[in-house]
């Protein structure tokens, strides 16, 4: 709804004067969507146009929009005890940490912060301090993958393997190394998928050995690379990474910022591979985006290294708003809602249908090089032609995104990641989407892709 006395155009003019938007190249007559209402999987702009939000905002509104019980949980908490820092404690944080333990299916201790970037920054500090306090003073390096994303702050951006996100912000933090992602669509000709997956995992091992295992603190990875182009590993890859980390004394840090909270069809993405990380970072879907919150969960053995008696042995790290009582209360209500409505199972069902129908409809499409999915999340890698696999040009990508928007569907792409490879359309709708929502999404997307087809 638009305020009396001010038109939508007035608001946009004010926006253009005073609001600086992330990830938006400057264009003279650029008009951002001004979203004023949202319900279920649908958002409405200031002119009353409705769109199906095929990206759940920024991959986070897992339970869908318009959940009164989440707003009520925040209201109740703000009314009774609006803020107290977690240098002491409060009930919403205690209850949520216990609930996260159930969802994680392991013995973890939870440190709260506000964003995915912060959760990863905390993980890096914890990993280094843990290594120092357990007799490994030289273990400070982290290995991550090219194309992976871990956040925007200097440490998290150093771990990010997307050169375009770093350009003009370097030098960043030293000690972050990158290896090849398990992108089987672009594996060498003649190599089997299985061999390629193992080779990619072993590149981590080679890097550890060549760097000197006693200099490596940890390996950080998303269960599936998400914003970098929906690159989904095989179980064997993840098992091999787990073996390598254990064998070489590196902590396995799994970034569940997008894959967590049902997106993958399970509680957390790593549950699909049967591996148990040493550290799990999470944000976004923890509150379904209703309030900011993030967490870094560490295995109890790691936490115990911080319970020694030395003057500097405790974690000297805090964020004023980390684990805000209202955010924790909303997260708890969100997880209860997801359990009650079986949204993890729903994610798995919807994702299977999405992948199957996209795969069948695009099997002969000249631009659709590869269709990939992980739970209720999918990527369509667009190419100039299927033989050369040359990535589709940015104009083609934008044309399809605009065409979807004209049809009332918001989709995403892997934007500003690595030069020349921003050619994956992305989908991550709310897990609460109805069958009719998915019908609409598929129809609009396939029409837009048909329109773009050169054939
Ligand atoms: N890790 C991953 C996998 C992400 O997708 C993101 C955000 N898109 C982050 C970390 C950083 O989270 P935030 O934007 O909340 O700092």
Tab-separated table of C-alpha atoms and ligand atoms in Angstrom:
chain	number	residue	atom	x	y	z
A	1	UNK	CA	0.000	0.000	0.000
A	2	UNK	CA	1.186	3.467	-0.900
A	3	UNK	CA	1.066	6.310	1.657
A	4	UNK	CA	-1.516	9.036	1.142
A	5	UNK	CA	-0.112	12.109	-0.561
A	6	UNK	CA	2.752	10.244	-2.185
A	7	UNK	CA	2.494	8.353	-5.456
A	8	UNK	CA	4.457	5.263	-6.371
A	9	UNK	CA	6.518	7.463	-8.687
A	10	UNK	CA	7.355	9.762	-5.741
A	11	UNK	CA	8.609	6.808	-3.740
A	12	UNK	CA	10.741	5.571	-6.619
A	13	UNK	CA	12.169	9.058	-7.135
A	14	UNK	CA	13.035	9.209	-3.425
A	15	UNK	CA	14.543	5.735	-3.624
A	16	UNK	CA	16.779	6.762	-6.469
A	17	UNK	CA	17.983	9.741	-4.489
A	18	UNK	CA	18.765	8.131	-1.148
A	19	UNK	CA	18.874	4.321	-1.303
A	20	UNK	CA	21.976	2.504	-2.499
A	21	UNK	CA	21.068	-0.958	-3.788
A	22	UNK	CA	23.436	-3.898	-3.837
A	23	UNK	CA	24.183	-5.837	-7.013
A	24	UNK	CA	22.456	-3.297	-9.310
A	25	UNK	CA	24.580	-1.749	-12.042
A	26	UNK	CA	23.688	1.912	-12.466
A	27	UNK	CA	21.212	2.602	-15.261
A	28	UNK	CA	19.740	6.016	-15.943
A	29	UNK	CA	16.089	5.028	-15.842
A	30	UNK	CA	16.319	1.986	-13.642
A	31	UNK	CA	13.189	1.270	-11.622
A	32	UNK	CA	13.479	-1.330	-8.859
A	33	UNK	CA	10.399	-3.334	-7.942
A	34	UNK	CA	8.687	-1.615	-5.028
A	35	UNK	CA	7.099	-4.532	-3.208
A	36	UNK	CA	4.390	-3.555	-0.784
A	37	UNK	CA	2.585	-6.802	0.052
A	38	UNK	CA	3.307	-10.500	0.047
A	39	UNK	CA	1.402	-13.657	0.766
A	40	UNK	CA	2.217	-17.330	0.280
A	41	UNK	CA	4.591	-17.525	-2.687
A	42	UNK	CA	3.334	-14.262	-4.169
A	43	UNK	CA	4.560	-10.681	-3.911
A	44	UNK	CA	2.648	-7.557	-5.002
A	45	UNK	CA	4.187	-4.309	-6.180
A	46	UNK	CA	2.996	-0.775	-5.570
A	47	UNK	CA	0.877	-0.851	-8.726
A	48	UNK	CA	-0.903	-4.029	-7.738
A	49	UNK	CA	1.035	-6.334	-10.092
A	50	UNK	CA	1.479	-9.798	-8.624
A	51	UNK	CA	4.507	-12.005	-9.128
A	52	UNK	CA	5.270	-15.529	-8.067
A	53	UNK	CA	8.533	-15.218	-6.139
A	54	UNK	CA	10.577	-18.007	-7.661
A	55	UNK	CA	13.589	-16.965	-5.566
A	56	UNK	CA	12.018	-16.670	-2.072
A	57	UNK	CA	13.446	-13.155	-1.855
A	58	UNK	CA	17.159	-13.892	-1.630
A	59	UNK	CA	16.750	-17.675	-1.219
A	60	UNK	CA	15.336	-17.245	2.268
A	61	UNK	CA	11.534	-17.078	2.615
A	62	UNK	CA	11.332	-20.851	3.008
A	63	UNK	CA	7.984	-20.902	4.846
A	64	UNK	CA	6.406	-18.390	2.458
A	65	UNK	CA	5.094	-14.877	3.057
A	66	UNK	CA	2.245	-13.735	5.278
A	67	UNK	CA	2.815	-16.063	8.221
A	68	UNK	CA	1.014	-14.290	11.030
A	69	UNK	CA	2.397	-16.669	13.639
A	70	UNK	CA	5.951	-15.551	12.871
A	71	UNK	CA	4.985	-11.891	13.207
A	72	UNK	CA	3.178	-12.746	16.456
A	73	UNK	CA	6.238	-14.546	17.825
A	74	UNK	CA	8.327	-11.410	17.223
A	75	UNK	CA	5.647	-9.183	18.768
A	76	UNK	CA	5.329	-11.310	21.895
A	77	UNK	CA	9.076	-11.390	22.428
A	78	UNK	CA	9.540	-7.665	21.782
A	79	UNK	CA	6.721	-6.930	24.229
A	80	UNK	CA	8.090	-9.092	27.049
A	81	UNK	CA	11.874	-8.722	26.696
A	82	UNK	CA	13.061	-6.894	23.583
A	83	UNK	CA	16.795	-7.168	23.945
A	84	UNK	CA	19.533	-8.531	26.051
A	85	UNK	CA	22.971	-9.532	24.744
A	86	UNK	CA	24.157	-13.113	24.529
A	87	UNK	CA	27.190	-12.337	26.639
A	88	UNK	CA	24.554	-13.379	29.233
A	89	UNK	CA	21.589	-15.437	28.058
A	90	UNK	CA	17.862	-15.488	27.300
A	91	UNK	CA	15.172	-18.116	26.809
A	92	UNK	CA	14.620	-17.802	23.037
A	93	UNK	CA	18.334	-18.493	22.392
A	94	UNK	CA	18.396	-21.500	24.726
A	95	UNK	CA	15.273	-23.021	23.197
A	96	UNK	CA	16.400	-22.354	19.644
A	97	UNK	CA	19.872	-23.855	20.213
A	98	UNK	CA	18.194	-27.005	21.553
A	99	UNK	CA	15.887	-27.131	18.534
A	100	UNK	CA	18.808	-26.635	16.143
A	101	UNK	CA	20.508	-29.605	17.794
A	102	UNK	CA	17.484	-31.733	16.840
A	103	UNK	CA	17.533	-30.434	13.272
A	104	UNK	CA	21.303	-30.956	12.993
A	105	UNK	CA	21.053	-34.526	14.286
A	106	UNK	CA	24.335	-34.155	16.172
A	107	UNK	CA	25.947	-32.858	19.335
A	108	UNK	CA	26.603	-29.201	18.459
A	109	UNK	CA	27.064	-25.991	20.462
A	110	UNK	CA	25.609	-22.905	18.771
A	111	UNK	CA	27.002	-19.365	18.459
A	112	UNK	CA	24.496	-16.792	17.142
A	113	UNK	CA	25.098	-13.834	14.836
A	114	UNK	CA	23.057	-11.875	12.262
A	115	UNK	CA	24.014	-12.858	8.736
A	116	UNK	CA	25.552	-15.657	6.731
A	117	UNK	CA	28.729	-13.638	6.294
A	118	UNK	CA	29.066	-13.208	10.044
A	119	UNK	CA	28.387	-16.897	10.657
A	120	UNK	CA	31.287	-17.749	8.343
A	121	UNK	CA	33.594	-15.105	9.829
A	122	UNK	CA	32.944	-16.620	13.259
A	123	UNK	CA	33.644	-20.104	11.870
A	124	UNK	CA	37.049	-19.023	10.561
A	125	UNK	CA	38.047	-17.463	13.869
A	126	UNK	CA	36.818	-20.493	15.808
A	127	UNK	CA	38.660	-22.901	13.505
A	128	UNK	CA	41.955	-21.033	13.805
A	129	UNK	CA	41.707	-20.653	17.555
A	130	UNK	CA	40.690	-24.310	17.941
A	131	UNK	CA	43.716	-25.423	15.940
A	132	UNK	CA	46.048	-23.231	18.006
A	133	UNK	CA	44.604	-24.446	21.285
A	134	UNK	CA	44.906	-28.109	20.327
A	135	UNK	CA	48.607	-27.985	19.500
A	136	UNK	CA	48.529	-26.869	15.825
A	137	UNK	CA	49.810	-23.287	15.873
A	138	UNK	CA	50.511	-23.113	12.128
A	139	UNK	CA	47.096	-24.256	10.936
A	140	UNK	CA	45.569	-21.051	9.641
A	141	UNK	CA	44.669	-21.640	5.963
A	142	UNK	CA	41.261	-22.436	4.524
A	143	UNK	CA	40.489	-24.242	1.316
A	144	UNK	CA	37.294	-23.337	-0.540
A	145	UNK	CA	36.009	-23.925	-4.062
A	146	UNK	CA	35.893	-21.639	-7.064
A	147	UNK	CA	32.316	-20.553	-7.781
A	148	UNK	CA	31.272	-21.001	-4.125
A	149	UNK	CA	29.896	-18.023	-2.181
A	150	UNK	CA	30.434	-17.444	1.522
A	151	UNK	CA	29.577	-13.800	2.086
A	152	UNK	CA	30.433	-10.166	1.533
A	153	UNK	CA	32.642	-9.218	4.495
A	154	UNK	CA	36.405	-9.430	3.945
A	155	UNK	CA	37.039	-12.911	5.432
A	156	UNK	CA	33.902	-14.466	3.956
A	157	UNK	CA	34.621	-12.802	0.624
A	158	UNK	CA	38.157	-14.204	0.738
A	159	UNK	CA	36.628	-17.673	1.028
A	160	UNK	CA	34.265	-16.905	-1.844
A	161	UNK	CA	35.490	-18.314	-5.145
A	162	UNK	CA	33.878	-15.720	-7.404
A	163	UNK	CA	36.461	-13.389	-8.896
A	164	UNK	CA	33.932	-10.807	-10.067
A	165	UNK	CA	32.691	-10.258	-6.508
A	166	UNK	CA	36.241	-9.469	-5.386
A	167	UNK	CA	37.362	-7.156	-8.144
A	168	UNK	CA	38.309	-3.692	-6.819
A	169	UNK	CA	37.983	-4.868	-3.193
A	170	UNK	CA	41.277	-6.719	-3.053
A	171	UNK	CA	43.600	-7.376	-1.354
A	172	UNK	CA	41.402	-9.421	0.963
A	173	UNK	CA	42.467	-11.756	3.764
A	174	UNK	CA	45.486	-13.968	3.094
A	175	UNK	CA	45.309	-17.706	3.717
A	176	UNK	CA	42.282	-18.612	1.569
A	177	UNK	CA	42.920	-21.037	-1.285
A	178	UNK	CA	40.567	-22.293	-3.952
A	179	UNK	CA	40.123	-25.517	-5.852
A	180	UNK	CA	37.914	-26.680	-8.710
A	181	UNK	CA	34.210	-27.237	-7.976
A	182	UNK	CA	32.647	-30.615	-8.836
A	183	UNK	CA	31.006	-29.291	-12.007
A	184	UNK	CA	30.342	-32.484	-13.912
A	185	UNK	CA	28.635	-30.709	-16.825
A	186	UNK	CA	31.997	-29.149	-17.656
A	187	UNK	CA	34.218	-32.157	-16.946
A	188	UNK	CA	36.954	-33.137	-19.402
A	189	UNK	CA	35.719	-35.079	-22.400
A	190	UNK	CA	35.973	-38.831	-21.983
A	191	UNK	CA	36.104	-38.725	-18.176
A	192	UNK	CA	33.275	-40.435	-16.293
A	193	UNK	CA	31.184	-38.428	-13.848
A	194	UNK	CA	32.356	-40.652	-10.989
A	195	UNK	CA	36.042	-40.201	-11.834
A	196	UNK	CA	35.596	-36.447	-12.192
A	197	UNK	CA	33.850	-36.080	-8.852
A	198	UNK	CA	36.647	-37.962	-7.118
A	199	UNK	CA	39.292	-35.984	-8.939
A	200	UNK	CA	37.708	-32.721	-7.741
A	201	UNK	CA	37.666	-33.943	-4.140
A	202	UNK	CA	41.260	-35.105	-4.414
A	203	UNK	CA	42.293	-31.642	-5.563
A	204	UNK	CA	41.473	-30.565	-2.009
A	205	UNK	CA	43.760	-33.283	-0.699
A	206	UNK	CA	46.570	-32.350	-3.072
A	207	UNK	CA	46.286	-28.719	-2.019
A	208	UNK	CA	46.461	-29.714	1.639
A	209	UNK	CA	49.528	-31.857	1.027
A	210	UNK	CA	51.282	-29.269	-1.125
A	211	UNK	CA	50.544	-26.429	1.285
A	212	UNK	CA	51.637	-28.591	4.218
A	213	UNK	CA	48.847	-30.205	6.201
A	214	UNK	CA	50.035	-28.521	9.362
A	215	UNK	CA	49.181	-25.113	7.847
A	216	UNK	CA	45.548	-25.905	6.964
A	217	UNK	CA	42.827	-25.088	9.505
A	218	UNK	CA	39.781	-26.100	7.516
A	219	UNK	CA	37.878	-26.682	4.318
A	220	UNK	CA	34.710	-24.668	3.706
A	221	UNK	CA	32.048	-25.699	1.244
A	222	UNK	CA	28.355	-25.369	0.527
A	223	UNK	CA	26.583	-28.753	0.288
A	224	UNK	CA	25.680	-27.708	-3.261
A	225	UNK	CA	27.073	-24.506	-4.766
A	226	UNK	CA	23.992	-22.287	-4.940
A	227	UNK	CA	24.407	-18.656	-6.010
A	228	UNK	CA	27.490	-19.721	-7.985
A	229	UNK	CA	25.361	-21.777	-10.387
A	230	UNK	CA	23.608	-24.725	-8.655
A	231	UNK	CA	26.466	-27.227	-8.785
A	232	UNK	CA	25.378	-30.373	-6.989
A	233	UNK	CA	28.009	-32.906	-5.957
A	234	UNK	CA	27.659	-36.672	-5.822
A	235	UNK	CA	27.530	-38.388	-2.440
A	236	UNK	CA	30.964	-39.868	-3.176
A	237	UNK	CA	32.454	-36.356	-3.488
A	238	UNK	CA	31.161	-35.260	-0.099
A	239	UNK	CA	32.229	-38.534	1.532
A	240	UNK	CA	35.684	-38.089	0.079
A	241	UNK	CA	35.916	-34.493	1.359
A	242	UNK	CA	34.947	-35.767	4.816
A	243	UNK	CA	37.639	-38.465	4.643
A	244	UNK	CA	40.267	-35.944	3.497
A	245	UNK	CA	39.441	-33.451	6.256
A	246	UNK	CA	39.583	-36.142	8.939
A	247	UNK	CA	42.779	-37.665	7.623
A	248	UNK	CA	44.606	-34.347	7.365
A	249	UNK	CA	43.296	-32.679	10.513
A	250	UNK	CA	41.342	-29.936	8.705
A	251	UNK	CA	37.925	-28.959	10.048
A	252	UNK	CA	35.067	-29.548	7.621
A	253	UNK	CA	32.982	-26.356	7.613
A	254	UNK	CA	29.684	-26.704	5.770
A	255	UNK	CA	27.949	-23.471	4.737
A	256	UNK	CA	24.225	-24.205	4.931
A	257	UNK	CA	23.169	-20.580	4.504
A	258	UNK	CA	21.034	-21.473	1.474
A	259	UNK	CA	20.874	-25.280	1.557
A	260	UNK	CA	19.700	-25.441	5.182
A	261	UNK	CA	16.203	-25.388	6.641
A	262	UNK	CA	14.485	-27.674	4.200
A	263	UNK	CA	15.701	-26.168	0.949
A	264	UNK	CA	17.500	-29.407	0.040
A	265	UNK	CA	14.531	-31.598	0.953
A	266	UNK	CA	16.169	-32.498	4.281
A	267	UNK	CA	16.811	-30.443	7.412
A	268	UNK	CA	20.277	-29.531	6.148
A	269	UNK	CA	21.929	-30.057	2.791
A	270	UNK	CA	24.685	-32.254	4.204
A	271	UNK	CA	22.072	-34.754	5.411
A	272	UNK	CA	21.640	-35.778	1.771
A	273	UNK	CA	25.195	-37.109	1.751
A	274	UNK	CA	25.411	-38.782	5.153
A	275	UNK	CA	28.414	-36.684	6.232
A	276	UNK	CA	28.836	-35.052	9.608
A	277	UNK	CA	30.558	-31.624	9.460
A	278	UNK	CA	32.713	-30.214	12.249
A	279	UNK	CA	31.166	-26.765	11.859
A	280	UNK	CA	27.840	-25.829	10.245
A	281	UNK	CA	27.013	-22.217	9.363
A	282	UNK	CA	23.439	-21.109	8.701
A	283	UNK	CA	21.269	-17.999	8.225
A	284	UNK	CA	18.476	-17.004	5.766
A	285	UNK	CA	15.858	-19.781	6.102
A	286	UNK	CA	16.442	-20.075	9.859
A	287	UNK	CA	13.762	-17.356	10.249
A	288	UNK	CA	12.373	-17.704	6.699
A	289	UNK	CA	13.717	-14.188	6.291
A	290	UNK	CA	11.259	-12.644	8.772
A	291	UNK	CA	14.104	-11.270	10.926
A	292	UNK	CA	17.897	-11.351	10.621
A	293	UNK	CA	19.615	-14.263	12.342
A	294	UNK	CA	22.544	-16.578	11.716
A	295	UNK	CA	24.335	-19.312	13.612
A	296	UNK	CA	27.628	-21.151	13.679
A	297	UNK	CA	27.201	-24.628	15.155
A	298	UNK	CA	30.341	-26.454	16.251
A	299	UNK	CA	30.795	-30.033	17.363
A	300	UNK	CA	31.104	-30.307	21.135
A	301	UNK	CA	34.753	-31.498	20.907
A	302	UNK	CA	35.632	-28.199	19.226
A	303	UNK	CA	33.780	-26.149	21.813
A	304	UNK	CA	35.659	-27.971	24.558
A	305	UNK	CA	38.974	-26.566	23.338
A	306	UNK	CA	37.588	-23.149	24.341
A	307	UNK	CA	36.840	-24.260	27.897
A	308	UNK	CA	40.472	-24.321	28.983
A	309	UNK	CA	41.686	-21.992	31.708
A	310	UNK	CA	44.190	-19.819	29.793
A	311	UNK	CA	43.624	-16.071	29.776
A	312	UNK	CA	42.920	-15.941	26.030
A	313	UNK	CA	41.370	-19.391	25.564
A	314	UNK	CA	37.750	-18.291	25.362
A	315	UNK	CA	36.167	-17.003	22.164
A	316	UNK	CA	36.677	-13.248	22.079
A	317	UNK	CA	33.985	-12.497	19.519
A	318	UNK	CA	30.559	-10.872	19.819
A	319	UNK	CA	27.917	-9.163	17.703
A	320	UNK	CA	25.582	-6.783	19.526
A	321	UNK	CA	22.503	-8.147	17.825
A	322	UNK	CA	23.686	-11.735	17.368
A	323	UNK	CA	20.937	-14.032	18.611
A	324	UNK	CA	18.486	-11.169	19.095
A	325	UNK	CA	15.623	-12.470	21.269
A	326	UNK	CA	12.959	-11.592	18.691
A	327	UNK	CA	14.925	-13.271	15.890
A	328	UNK	CA	15.402	-16.418	17.990
A	329	UNK	CA	11.696	-16.461	18.880
A	330	UNK	CA	10.779	-16.141	15.204
A	331	UNK	CA	13.262	-18.865	14.238
A	332	UNK	CA	11.798	-21.211	16.807
A	333	UNK	CA	8.260	-20.534	15.565
A	334	UNK	CA	9.499	-20.976	11.992
A	335	UNK	CA	11.060	-24.374	12.694
A	336	UNK	CA	7.924	-25.516	14.507
A	337	UNK	CA	5.826	-24.365	11.561
A	338	UNK	CA	8.084	-26.217	9.122
A	339	UNK	CA	7.810	-29.378	11.213
A	340	UNK	CA	4.018	-29.108	11.520
A	341	UNK	CA	3.499	-28.463	7.808
A	342	UNK	CA	6.171	-31.006	6.818
A	343	UNK	CA	7.902	-28.447	4.630
A	344	UNK	CA	11.087	-30.506	4.324
A	345	UNK	CA	9.096	-33.342	2.787
A	346	UNK	CA	7.163	-30.832	0.671
A	347	UNK	CA	10.454	-29.376	-0.583
A	348	UNK	CA	11.592	-32.801	-1.664
A	349	UNK	CA	8.316	-33.537	-3.497
A	350	UNK	CA	8.095	-30.150	-5.206
A	351	UNK	CA	11.778	-30.284	-6.142
A	352	UNK	CA	11.439	-33.737	-7.697
A	353	UNK	CA	8.492	-32.549	-9.797
A	354	UNK	CA	10.262	-29.330	-10.808
A	355	UNK	CA	13.371	-31.160	-11.924
A	356	UNK	CA	11.470	-33.875	-13.746
A	357	UNK	CA	9.245	-31.471	-15.652
A	358	UNK	CA	12.054	-29.083	-16.505
A	359	UNK	CA	14.252	-31.978	-17.611
A	360	UNK	CA	11.514	-33.415	-19.856
A	361	UNK	CA	10.428	-30.070	-21.325
A	362	UNK	CA	13.967	-28.854	-22.000
A	363	UNK	CA	15.464	-32.114	-23.255
A	364	UNK	CA	15.483	-30.819	-26.816
A	365	UNK	CA	15.839	-27.096	-26.130
A	366	UNK	CA	18.858	-25.746	-28.013
A	367	UNK	CA	19.862	-23.306	-25.238
A	368	UNK	CA	19.366	-25.575	-22.236
A	369	UNK	CA	22.763	-27.162	-21.692
A	370	UNK	CA	22.082	-28.694	-18.309
A	371	UNK	CA	19.263	-28.818	-15.764
A	372	UNK	CA	20.271	-29.430	-12.132
A	373	UNK	CA	18.435	-29.530	-8.840
A	374	UNK	CA	18.898	-29.983	-5.100
A	375	UNK	CA	15.642	-30.188	-3.163
A	376	UNK	CA	13.342	-27.356	-4.160
A	377	UNK	CA	16.052	-25.426	-5.956
A	378	UNK	CA	17.021	-25.722	-9.587
A	379	UNK	CA	19.485	-24.318	-12.074
A	380	UNK	CA	19.241	-24.227	-15.850
A	381	UNK	CA	22.627	-23.706	-17.471
A	382	UNK	CA	22.098	-21.869	-20.732
A	383	UNK	CA	24.521	-22.236	-23.609
A	384	UNK	CA	24.888	-20.856	-27.110
A	385	UNK	CA	24.571	-24.370	-28.437
A	386	UNK	CA	24.650	-27.765	-26.843
A	387	UNK	CA	27.688	-28.992	-28.763
A	388	UNK	CA	30.130	-26.225	-27.883
A	389	UNK	CA	28.617	-25.660	-24.397
A	390	UNK	CA	29.709	-22.053	-24.764
A	391	UNK	CA	27.938	-20.097	-22.005
A	392	UNK	CA	24.951	-18.031	-23.130
A	393	UNK	CA	25.557	-14.285	-23.386
A	394	UNK	CA	24.397	-11.958	-20.570
A	395	UNK	CA	21.774	-10.414	-22.896
A	396	UNK	CA	20.108	-13.796	-23.435
A	397	UNK	CA	19.990	-14.410	-19.692
A	398	UNK	CA	18.513	-11.001	-18.958
A	399	UNK	CA	15.992	-11.387	-21.800
A	400	UNK	CA	14.614	-14.568	-20.248
A	401	UNK	CA	14.508	-13.086	-16.742
A	402	UNK	CA	12.626	-10.034	-18.085
A	403	UNK	CA	10.285	-12.205	-20.084
A	404	UNK	CA	9.459	-14.237	-16.940
A	405	UNK	CA	8.812	-11.005	-15.071
A	406	UNK	CA	6.390	-9.828	-17.748
A	407	UNK	CA	4.579	-13.119	-17.204
A	408	UNK	CA	4.426	-12.573	-13.437
A	409	UNK	CA	7.339	-14.769	-12.385
A	410	UNK	CA	10.542	-13.744	-10.592
A	411	UNK	CA	13.530	-15.969	-11.274
A	412	UNK	CA	17.240	-15.399	-10.617
A	413	UNK	CA	20.620	-16.051	-12.133
A	414	UNK	CA	24.146	-16.451	-10.867
A	415	UNK	CA	25.083	-12.793	-11.225
A	416	UNK	CA	28.591	-11.296	-11.009
A	417	UNK	CA	30.245	-14.575	-10.083
A	418	UNK	CA	33.045	-15.643	-12.421
A	419	UNK	CA	33.580	-13.880	-15.724
A	420	UNK	CA	31.889	-15.609	-18.631
A	421	UNK	CA	29.976	-18.103	-16.505
A	422	UNK	CA	26.993	-16.110	-15.303
A	423	UNK	CA	24.789	-18.316	-17.412
A	424	UNK	CA	22.700	-20.307	-14.929
A	425	UNK	CA	19.054	-19.401	-14.336
A	426	UNK	CA	18.122	-20.132	-10.726
A	427	UNK	CA	14.909	-21.108	-8.975
A	428	UNK	CA	14.274	-21.458	-5.247
A	429	UNK	CA	10.575	-20.813	-4.522
A	430	UNK	CA	9.054	-20.971	-1.035
A	431	UNK	CA	8.810	-24.544	0.260
A	432	UNK	CA	5.161	-23.875	1.067
A	433	UNK	CA	4.311	-23.368	-2.621
A	434	UNK	CA	1.106	-25.011	-3.784
A	435	UNK	CA	0.858	-27.384	-6.735
A	436	UNK	CA	-0.872	-24.557	-8.609
A	437	UNK	CA	2.050	-22.220	-7.849
A	438	UNK	CA	4.385	-24.755	-9.404
A	439	UNK	CA	2.075	-25.159	-12.427
A	440	UNK	CA	2.209	-21.396	-12.900
A	441	UNK	CA	5.988	-21.252	-12.486
A	442	UNK	CA	6.610	-24.025	-14.992
A	443	UNK	CA	4.200	-22.586	-17.563
A	444	UNK	CA	5.660	-19.059	-17.363
A	445	UNK	CA	9.279	-20.208	-17.387
A	446	UNK	CA	8.830	-22.652	-20.257
A	447	UNK	CA	7.014	-20.034	-22.327
A	448	UNK	CA	9.838	-17.567	-21.713
A	449	UNK	CA	12.422	-20.181	-22.684
A	450	UNK	CA	10.417	-21.108	-25.770
A	451	UNK	CA	10.296	-17.446	-26.795
A	452	UNK	CA	14.095	-17.255	-26.433
A	453	UNK	CA	14.700	-20.380	-28.468
A	454	UNK	CA	16.423	-19.628	-31.774
A	455	UNK	CA	14.819	-22.688	-33.437
B	1	LIG	N1	26.861	-18.243	2.315
B	1	LIG	C1	26.018	-18.519	1.306
B	1	LIG	C2	26.017	-19.891	0.711
B	1	LIG	C3	25.143	-17.537	0.831
B	1	LIG	O1	24.325	-17.799	-0.181
B	1	LIG	C4	25.150	-16.267	1.436
B	1	LIG	C5	24.206	-15.154	0.979
B	1	LIG	N2	23.664	-15.238	-0.244
B	1	LIG	C6	26.046	-16.025	2.469
B	1	LIG	C7	26.878	-17.035	2.890
B	1	LIG	C8	26.113	-14.685	3.122
B	1	LIG	O2	24.962	-14.436	3.817
B	1	LIG	P1	24.529	-12.916	4.182
B	1	LIG	O3	24.126	-12.272	2.889
B	1	LIG	O4	23.385	-13.123	5.132
B	1	LIG	O5	25.703	-12.292	4.811
